[in-house]
PDB file of C-alpha atoms and ligand atoms in Angstrom:
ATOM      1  CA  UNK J  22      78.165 108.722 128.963  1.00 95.00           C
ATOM      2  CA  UNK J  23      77.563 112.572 127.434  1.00 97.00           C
ATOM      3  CA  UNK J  24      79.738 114.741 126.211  1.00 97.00           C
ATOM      4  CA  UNK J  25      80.126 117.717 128.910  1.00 96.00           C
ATOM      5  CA  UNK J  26      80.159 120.255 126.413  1.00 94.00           C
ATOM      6  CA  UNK J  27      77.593 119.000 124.000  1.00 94.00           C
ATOM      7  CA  UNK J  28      75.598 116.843 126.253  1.00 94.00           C
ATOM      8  CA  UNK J  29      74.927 114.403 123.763  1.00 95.00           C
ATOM      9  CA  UNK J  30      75.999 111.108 123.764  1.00 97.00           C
ATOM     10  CA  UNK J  31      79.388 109.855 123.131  1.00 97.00           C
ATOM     11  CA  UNK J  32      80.671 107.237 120.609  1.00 97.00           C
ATOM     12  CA  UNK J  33      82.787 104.426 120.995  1.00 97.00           C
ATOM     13  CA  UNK J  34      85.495 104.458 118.636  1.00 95.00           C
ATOM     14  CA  UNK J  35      88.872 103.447 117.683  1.00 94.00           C
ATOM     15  CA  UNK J  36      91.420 106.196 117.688  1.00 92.00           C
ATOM     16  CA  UNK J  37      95.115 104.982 116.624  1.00 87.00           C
ATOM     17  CA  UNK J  38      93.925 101.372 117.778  1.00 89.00           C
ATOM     18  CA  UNK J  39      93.014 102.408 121.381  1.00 92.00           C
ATOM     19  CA  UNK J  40      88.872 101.974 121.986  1.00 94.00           C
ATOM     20  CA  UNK J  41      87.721 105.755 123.139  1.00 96.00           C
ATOM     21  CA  UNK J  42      84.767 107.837 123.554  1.00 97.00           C
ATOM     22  CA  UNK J  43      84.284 110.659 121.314  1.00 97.00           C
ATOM     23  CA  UNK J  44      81.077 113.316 121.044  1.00 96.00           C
ATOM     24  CA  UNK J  45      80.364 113.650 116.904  1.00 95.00           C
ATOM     25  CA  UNK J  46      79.215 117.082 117.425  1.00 94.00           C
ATOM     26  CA  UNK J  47      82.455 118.996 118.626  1.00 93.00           C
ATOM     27  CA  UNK J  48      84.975 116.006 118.503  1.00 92.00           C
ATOM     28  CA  UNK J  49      85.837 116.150 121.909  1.00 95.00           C
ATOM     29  CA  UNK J  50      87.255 112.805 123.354  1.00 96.00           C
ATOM     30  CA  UNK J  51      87.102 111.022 126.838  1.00 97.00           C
ATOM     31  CA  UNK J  52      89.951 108.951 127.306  1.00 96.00           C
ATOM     32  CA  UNK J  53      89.732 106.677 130.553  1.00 95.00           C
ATOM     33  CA  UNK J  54      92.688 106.706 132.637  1.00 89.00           C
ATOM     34  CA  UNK J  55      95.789 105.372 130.480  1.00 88.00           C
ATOM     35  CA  UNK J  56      94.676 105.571 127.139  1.00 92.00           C
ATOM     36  CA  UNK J  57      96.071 108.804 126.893  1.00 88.00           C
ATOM     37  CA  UNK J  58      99.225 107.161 127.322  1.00 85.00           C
ATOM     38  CA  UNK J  59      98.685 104.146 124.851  1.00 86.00           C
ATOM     39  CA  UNK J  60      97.883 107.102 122.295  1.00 86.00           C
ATOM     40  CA  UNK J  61     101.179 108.574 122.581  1.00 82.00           C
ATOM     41  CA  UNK J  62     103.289 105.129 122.637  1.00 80.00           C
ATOM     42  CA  UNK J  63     101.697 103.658 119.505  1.00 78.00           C
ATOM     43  CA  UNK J  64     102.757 107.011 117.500  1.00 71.00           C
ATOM     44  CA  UNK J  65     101.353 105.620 114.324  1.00 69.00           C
ATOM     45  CA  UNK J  66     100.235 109.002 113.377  1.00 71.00           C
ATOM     46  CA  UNK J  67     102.886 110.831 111.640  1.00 79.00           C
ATOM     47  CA  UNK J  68     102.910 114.560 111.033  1.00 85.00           C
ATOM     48  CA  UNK J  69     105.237 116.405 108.495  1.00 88.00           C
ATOM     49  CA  UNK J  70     106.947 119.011 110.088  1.00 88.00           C
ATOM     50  CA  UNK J  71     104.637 121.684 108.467  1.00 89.00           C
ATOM     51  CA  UNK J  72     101.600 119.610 109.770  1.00 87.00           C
ATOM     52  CA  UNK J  73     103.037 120.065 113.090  1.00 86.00           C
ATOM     53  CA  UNK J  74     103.926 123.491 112.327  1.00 85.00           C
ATOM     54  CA  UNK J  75     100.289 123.925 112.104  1.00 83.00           C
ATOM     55  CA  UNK J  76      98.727 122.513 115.060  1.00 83.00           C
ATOM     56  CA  UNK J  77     101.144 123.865 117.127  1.00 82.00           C
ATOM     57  CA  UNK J  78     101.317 127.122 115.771  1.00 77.00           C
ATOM     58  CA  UNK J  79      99.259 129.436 118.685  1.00 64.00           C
ATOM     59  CA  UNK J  80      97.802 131.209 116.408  1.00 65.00           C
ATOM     60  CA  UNK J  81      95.334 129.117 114.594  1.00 59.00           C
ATOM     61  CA  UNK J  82      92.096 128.112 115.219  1.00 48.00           C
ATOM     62  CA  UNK J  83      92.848 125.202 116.692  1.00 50.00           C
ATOM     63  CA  UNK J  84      94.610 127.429 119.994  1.00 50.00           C
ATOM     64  CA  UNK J  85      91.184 128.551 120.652  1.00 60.00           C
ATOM     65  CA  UNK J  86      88.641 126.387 123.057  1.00 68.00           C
ATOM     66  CA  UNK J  87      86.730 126.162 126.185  1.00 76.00           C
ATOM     67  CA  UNK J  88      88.161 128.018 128.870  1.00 77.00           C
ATOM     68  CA  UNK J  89      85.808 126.688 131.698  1.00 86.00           C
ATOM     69  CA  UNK J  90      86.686 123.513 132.970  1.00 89.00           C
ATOM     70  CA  UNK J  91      84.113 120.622 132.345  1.00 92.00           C
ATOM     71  CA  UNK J  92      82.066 118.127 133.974  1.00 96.00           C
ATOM     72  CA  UNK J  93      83.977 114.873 134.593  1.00 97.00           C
ATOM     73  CA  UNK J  94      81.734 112.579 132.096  1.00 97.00           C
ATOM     74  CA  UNK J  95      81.854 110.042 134.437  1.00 96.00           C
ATOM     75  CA  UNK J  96      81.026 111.414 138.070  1.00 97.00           C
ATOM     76  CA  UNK J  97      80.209 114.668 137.166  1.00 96.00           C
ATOM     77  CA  UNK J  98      82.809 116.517 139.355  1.00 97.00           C
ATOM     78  CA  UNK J  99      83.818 119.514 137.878  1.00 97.00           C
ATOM     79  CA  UNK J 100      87.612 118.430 136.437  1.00 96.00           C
ATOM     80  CA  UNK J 101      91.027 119.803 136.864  1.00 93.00           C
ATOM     81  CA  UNK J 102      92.346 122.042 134.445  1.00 91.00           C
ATOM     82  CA  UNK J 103      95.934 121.218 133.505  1.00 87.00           C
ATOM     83  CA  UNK J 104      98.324 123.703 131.400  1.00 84.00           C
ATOM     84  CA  UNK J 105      99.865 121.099 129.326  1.00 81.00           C
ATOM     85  CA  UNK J 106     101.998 123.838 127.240  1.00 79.00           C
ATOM     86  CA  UNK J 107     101.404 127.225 127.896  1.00 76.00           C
ATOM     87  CA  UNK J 108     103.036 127.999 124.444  1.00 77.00           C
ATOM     88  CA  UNK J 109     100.124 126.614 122.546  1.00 78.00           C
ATOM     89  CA  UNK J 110      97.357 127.167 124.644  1.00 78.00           C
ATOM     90  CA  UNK J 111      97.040 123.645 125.703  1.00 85.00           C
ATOM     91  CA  UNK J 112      94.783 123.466 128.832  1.00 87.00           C
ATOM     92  CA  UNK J 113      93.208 120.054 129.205  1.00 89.00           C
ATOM     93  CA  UNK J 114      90.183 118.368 131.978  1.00 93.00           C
ATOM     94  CA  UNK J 115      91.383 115.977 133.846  1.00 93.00           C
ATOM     95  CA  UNK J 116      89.747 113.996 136.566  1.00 95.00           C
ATOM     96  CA  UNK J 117      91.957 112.085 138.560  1.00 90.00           C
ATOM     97  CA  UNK J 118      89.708 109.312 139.447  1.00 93.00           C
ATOM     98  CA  UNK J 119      88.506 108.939 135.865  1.00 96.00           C
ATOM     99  CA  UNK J 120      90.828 110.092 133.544  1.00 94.00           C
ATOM    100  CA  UNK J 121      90.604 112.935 130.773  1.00 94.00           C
ATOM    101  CA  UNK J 122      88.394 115.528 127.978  1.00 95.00           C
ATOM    102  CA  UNK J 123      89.874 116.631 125.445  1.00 94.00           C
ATOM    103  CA  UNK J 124      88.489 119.371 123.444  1.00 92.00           C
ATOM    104  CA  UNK J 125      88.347 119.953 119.584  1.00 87.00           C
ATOM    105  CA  UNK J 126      91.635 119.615 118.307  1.00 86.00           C
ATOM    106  CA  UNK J 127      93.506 118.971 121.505  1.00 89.00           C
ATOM    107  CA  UNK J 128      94.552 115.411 121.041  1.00 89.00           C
ATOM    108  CA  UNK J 129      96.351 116.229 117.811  1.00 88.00           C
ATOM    109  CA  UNK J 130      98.258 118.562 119.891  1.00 87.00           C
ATOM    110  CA  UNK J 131      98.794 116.384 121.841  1.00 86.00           C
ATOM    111  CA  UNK J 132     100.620 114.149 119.938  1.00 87.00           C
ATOM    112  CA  UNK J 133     101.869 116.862 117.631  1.00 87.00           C
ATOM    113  CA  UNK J 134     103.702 117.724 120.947  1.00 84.00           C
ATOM    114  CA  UNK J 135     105.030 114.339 121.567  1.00 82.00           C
ATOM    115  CA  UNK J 136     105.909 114.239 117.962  1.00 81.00           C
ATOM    116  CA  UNK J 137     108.465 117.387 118.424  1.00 78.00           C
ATOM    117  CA  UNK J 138     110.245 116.003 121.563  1.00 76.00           C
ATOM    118  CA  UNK J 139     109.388 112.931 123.418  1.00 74.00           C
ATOM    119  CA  UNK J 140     111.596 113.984 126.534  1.00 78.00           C
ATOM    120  CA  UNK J 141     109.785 117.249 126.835  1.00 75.00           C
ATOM    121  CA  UNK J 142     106.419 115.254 126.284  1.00 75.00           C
ATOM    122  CA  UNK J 143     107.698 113.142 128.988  1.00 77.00           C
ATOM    123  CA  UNK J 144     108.415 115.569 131.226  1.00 76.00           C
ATOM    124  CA  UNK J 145     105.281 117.495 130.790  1.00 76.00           C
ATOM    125  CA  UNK J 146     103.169 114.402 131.276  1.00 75.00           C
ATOM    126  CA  UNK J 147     104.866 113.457 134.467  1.00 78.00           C
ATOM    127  CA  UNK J 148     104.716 116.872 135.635  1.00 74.00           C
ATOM    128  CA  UNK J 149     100.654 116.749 135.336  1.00 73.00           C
ATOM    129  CA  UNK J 150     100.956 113.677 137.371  1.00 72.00           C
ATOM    130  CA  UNK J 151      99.183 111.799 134.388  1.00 70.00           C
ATOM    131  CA  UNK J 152     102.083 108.988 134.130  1.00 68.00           C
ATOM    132  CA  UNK J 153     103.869 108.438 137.051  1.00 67.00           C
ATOM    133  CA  UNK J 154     107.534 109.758 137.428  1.00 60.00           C
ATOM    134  CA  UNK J 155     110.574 107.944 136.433  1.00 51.00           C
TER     135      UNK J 155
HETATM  136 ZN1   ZN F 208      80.558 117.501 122.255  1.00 73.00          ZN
HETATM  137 ZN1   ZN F 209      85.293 111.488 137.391  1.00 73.00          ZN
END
């Protein structure tokens, strides 16, 4: 499997003990359908509030990433691109048969999100049609 910005490929690796695929180059990560999810339950990364301050602050660096929507790494279908929080600039790829790409710093805000309020994270989520609703 290749990154589908870097076309190189990507790395197995352990991220917060889930097994995902990650591109070295621009730290992008696949995440098959419902590892996002795992991600967010185990919550053993912890952010002080100026951390999260930080990634979630629209400003930064971090705000700024592809705006064209990317190959699906596994079938190649251009993905979906889903505002996740318009307040941060959070738009991510999603393929619905596959799962999702995240770009450079976009799981962090991710989490930094679901860090801040897990019933807005919730709601966001389930909005996206990523977990299924209540
Ligand atoms: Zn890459
Ligand atoms: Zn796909």
């Amino acid at each position: 499997m290749d990154c589908p910005r870097c076309h190189l490929s990507l790395m197995t690796t352990d991220y917060e003990g889930v097994e995902v695929d990650m591109c070295s180059q621009c730290w992008g990560f696949w995440l098959d359908s419902g590892e996002l999810e795992q991600i967010l339950e185990r919550r053993t990364l912890e952010f002080t509030p100026d951390e999260r301050r930080q990634i979630l602050d629209a400003r930064t660096a971090f705000s700024t990433g592809p705006t064209d929507p990317a190959p699906c790494p596994k079938c190649g279908k251009t993905m979906n691109r889903l505002s996740y929080d318009e307040s941060v600039h959070l738009v991510i790829d999603q393929c619905r048969d596959h799962g999702v790409w995240l770009d450079t710093g976009e799981i962090k805000k991710i989490q930094a999100i679901a860090d801040r309020s897990e019933a807005i994270h919730r709601m966001l989520l389930t909005k996206l049609g990523i977990i299924p609703g209540a």
